[in-house]
Short mmCIF file of C-alpha atoms in Angstrom, two decimals:
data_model
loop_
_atom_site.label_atom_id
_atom_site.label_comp_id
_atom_site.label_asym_id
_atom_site.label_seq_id
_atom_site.Cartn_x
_atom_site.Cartn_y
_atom_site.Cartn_z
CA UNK A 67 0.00 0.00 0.00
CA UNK A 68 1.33 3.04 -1.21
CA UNK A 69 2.57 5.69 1.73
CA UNK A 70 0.31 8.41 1.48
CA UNK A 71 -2.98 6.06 1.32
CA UNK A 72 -1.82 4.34 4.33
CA UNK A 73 -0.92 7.26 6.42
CA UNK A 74 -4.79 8.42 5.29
CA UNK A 75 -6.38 4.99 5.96
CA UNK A 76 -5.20 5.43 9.21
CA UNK A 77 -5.03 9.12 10.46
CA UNK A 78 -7.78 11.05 7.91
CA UNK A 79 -10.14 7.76 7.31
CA UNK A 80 -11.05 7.29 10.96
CA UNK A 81 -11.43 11.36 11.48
CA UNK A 82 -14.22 11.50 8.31
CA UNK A 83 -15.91 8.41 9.59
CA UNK A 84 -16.40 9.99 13.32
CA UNK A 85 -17.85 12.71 11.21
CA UNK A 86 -19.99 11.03 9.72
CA UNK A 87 -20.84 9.45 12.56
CA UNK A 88 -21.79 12.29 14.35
CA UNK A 89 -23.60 13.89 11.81
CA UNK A 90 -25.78 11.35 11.06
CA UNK A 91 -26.75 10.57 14.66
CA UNK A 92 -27.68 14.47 14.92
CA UNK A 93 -30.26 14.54 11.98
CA UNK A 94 -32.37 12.37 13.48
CA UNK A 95 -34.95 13.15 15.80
CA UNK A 96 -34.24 12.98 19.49
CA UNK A 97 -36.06 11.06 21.62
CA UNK A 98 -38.05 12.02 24.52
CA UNK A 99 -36.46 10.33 27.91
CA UNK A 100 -35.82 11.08 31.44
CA UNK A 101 -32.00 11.34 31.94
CA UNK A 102 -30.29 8.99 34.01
CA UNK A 103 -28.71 11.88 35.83
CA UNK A 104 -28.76 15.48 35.42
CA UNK A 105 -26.49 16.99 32.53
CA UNK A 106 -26.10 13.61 31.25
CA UNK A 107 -26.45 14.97 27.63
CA UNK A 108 -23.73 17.68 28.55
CA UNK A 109 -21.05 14.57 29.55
CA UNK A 110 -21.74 12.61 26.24
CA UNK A 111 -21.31 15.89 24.26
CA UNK A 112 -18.32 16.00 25.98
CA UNK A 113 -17.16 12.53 25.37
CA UNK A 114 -18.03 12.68 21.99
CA UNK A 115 -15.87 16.02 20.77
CA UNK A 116 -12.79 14.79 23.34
CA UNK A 117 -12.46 11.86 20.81
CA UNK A 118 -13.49 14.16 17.87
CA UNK A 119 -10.50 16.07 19.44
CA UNK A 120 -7.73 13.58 19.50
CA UNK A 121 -8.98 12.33 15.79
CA UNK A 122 -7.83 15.97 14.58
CA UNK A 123 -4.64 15.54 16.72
CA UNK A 124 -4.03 12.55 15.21
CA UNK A 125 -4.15 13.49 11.67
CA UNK A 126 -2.70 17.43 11.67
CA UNK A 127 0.26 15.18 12.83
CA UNK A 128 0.68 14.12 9.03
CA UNK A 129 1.33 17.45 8.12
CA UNK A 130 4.39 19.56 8.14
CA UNK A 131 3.19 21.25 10.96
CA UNK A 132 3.43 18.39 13.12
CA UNK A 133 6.31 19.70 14.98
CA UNK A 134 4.49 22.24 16.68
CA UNK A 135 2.84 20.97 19.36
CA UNK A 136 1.38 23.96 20.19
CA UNK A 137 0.24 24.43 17.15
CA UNK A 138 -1.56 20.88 16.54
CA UNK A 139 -3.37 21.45 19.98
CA UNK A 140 -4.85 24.81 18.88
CA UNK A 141 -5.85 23.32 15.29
CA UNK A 142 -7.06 20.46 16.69
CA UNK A 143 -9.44 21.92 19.71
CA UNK A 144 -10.82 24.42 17.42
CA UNK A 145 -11.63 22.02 14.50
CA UNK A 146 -13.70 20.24 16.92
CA UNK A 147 -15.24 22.88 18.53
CA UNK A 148 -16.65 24.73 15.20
CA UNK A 149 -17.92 20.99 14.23
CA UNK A 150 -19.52 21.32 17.34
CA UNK A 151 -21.15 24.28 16.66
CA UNK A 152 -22.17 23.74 13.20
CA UNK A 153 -23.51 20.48 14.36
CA UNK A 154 -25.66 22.27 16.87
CA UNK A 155 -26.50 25.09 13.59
CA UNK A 156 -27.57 21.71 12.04
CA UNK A 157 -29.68 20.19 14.60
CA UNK A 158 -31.52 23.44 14.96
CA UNK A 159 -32.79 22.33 11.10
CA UNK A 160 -34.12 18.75 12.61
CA UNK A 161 -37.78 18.13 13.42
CA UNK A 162 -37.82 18.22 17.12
CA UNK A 163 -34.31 19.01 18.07
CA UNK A 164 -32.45 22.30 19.31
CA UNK A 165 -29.47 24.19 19.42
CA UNK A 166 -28.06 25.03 22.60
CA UNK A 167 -25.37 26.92 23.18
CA UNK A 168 -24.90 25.00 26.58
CA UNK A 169 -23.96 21.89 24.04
CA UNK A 170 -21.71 23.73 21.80
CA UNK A 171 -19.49 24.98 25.64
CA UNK A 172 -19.49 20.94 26.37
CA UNK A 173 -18.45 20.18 23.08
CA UNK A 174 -15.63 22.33 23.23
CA UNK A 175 -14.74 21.54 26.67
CA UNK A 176 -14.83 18.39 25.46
CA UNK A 177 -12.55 18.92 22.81
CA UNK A 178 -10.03 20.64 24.89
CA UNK A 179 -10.30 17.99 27.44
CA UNK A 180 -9.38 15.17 24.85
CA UNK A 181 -6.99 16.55 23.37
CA UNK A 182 -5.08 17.87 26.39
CA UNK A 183 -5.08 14.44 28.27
CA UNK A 184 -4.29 12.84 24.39
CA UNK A 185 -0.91 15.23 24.57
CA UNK A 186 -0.30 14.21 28.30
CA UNK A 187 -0.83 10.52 28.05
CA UNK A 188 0.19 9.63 24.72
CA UNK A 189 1.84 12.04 22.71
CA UNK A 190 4.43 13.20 25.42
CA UNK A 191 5.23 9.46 26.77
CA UNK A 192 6.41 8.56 22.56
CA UNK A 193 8.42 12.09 22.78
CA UNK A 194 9.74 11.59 26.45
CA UNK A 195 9.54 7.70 27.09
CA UNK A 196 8.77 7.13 30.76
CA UNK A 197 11.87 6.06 32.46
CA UNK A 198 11.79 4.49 35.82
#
């Protein structure tokens, strides 16, 4: 398999998939239920735009600007975060759904979240191995 397909397969593939994903599960209509605990909603919006996060993180590493970590942080949290708020734009099309801004602050909290413990946890420890 030829470099560059690979290195998509692997880094952009996944990314447009979660997309995907997440668009797809937003255009259709929500269902009326009693959370299992408040602000339930708010964690899995969360949850969702952390991974969304490290996906970006993940593939802005193919590119030159790779080196900067800085750099691939900032890309990567606000990449998520403005799919998180054109997601909400979207869902504010869909027969009984809503924006909220409140979703669009946990998706980006999210996304800083993810991405942050993704730099801490992974990325660092294959820069700086642990050593005992």
């Amino acid at each position: 398999m030829p470099i560059k397909l690979k290195r998509f397969a692997l880094y952009w593939l996944p990314l447009i998939l979660y997309c995907l994903f997440i668009y797809i599960q937003s255009d259709h209509p929500s269902p009326e239920q009693i959370p299992i605990f408040p602000y339930v909603d708010k964690v899995l919006h969360a949850t969702v735009y952390g991974i969304l996060g490290i996906l970006f993180y993940r593939a802005y590493q193919t590119l030159k600007l790779k080196d900067n970590i800085k750099m691939l942080m900032f890309l990567s949290v606000a990449s998520a975060s403005l799919y998180g708020i054109s997601d909400e734009i979207h869902q504010s099309f869909v027969p009984f759904r809503q924006a909220e801004v409140a979703d669009a602050i946990a998706d980006m909290l999210g996304a800083i979240l993810g991405v942050c413990l993704y730099q801490l946890l992974v990325v660092s420890r294959i820069v700086k191995p642990f050593v005992r």
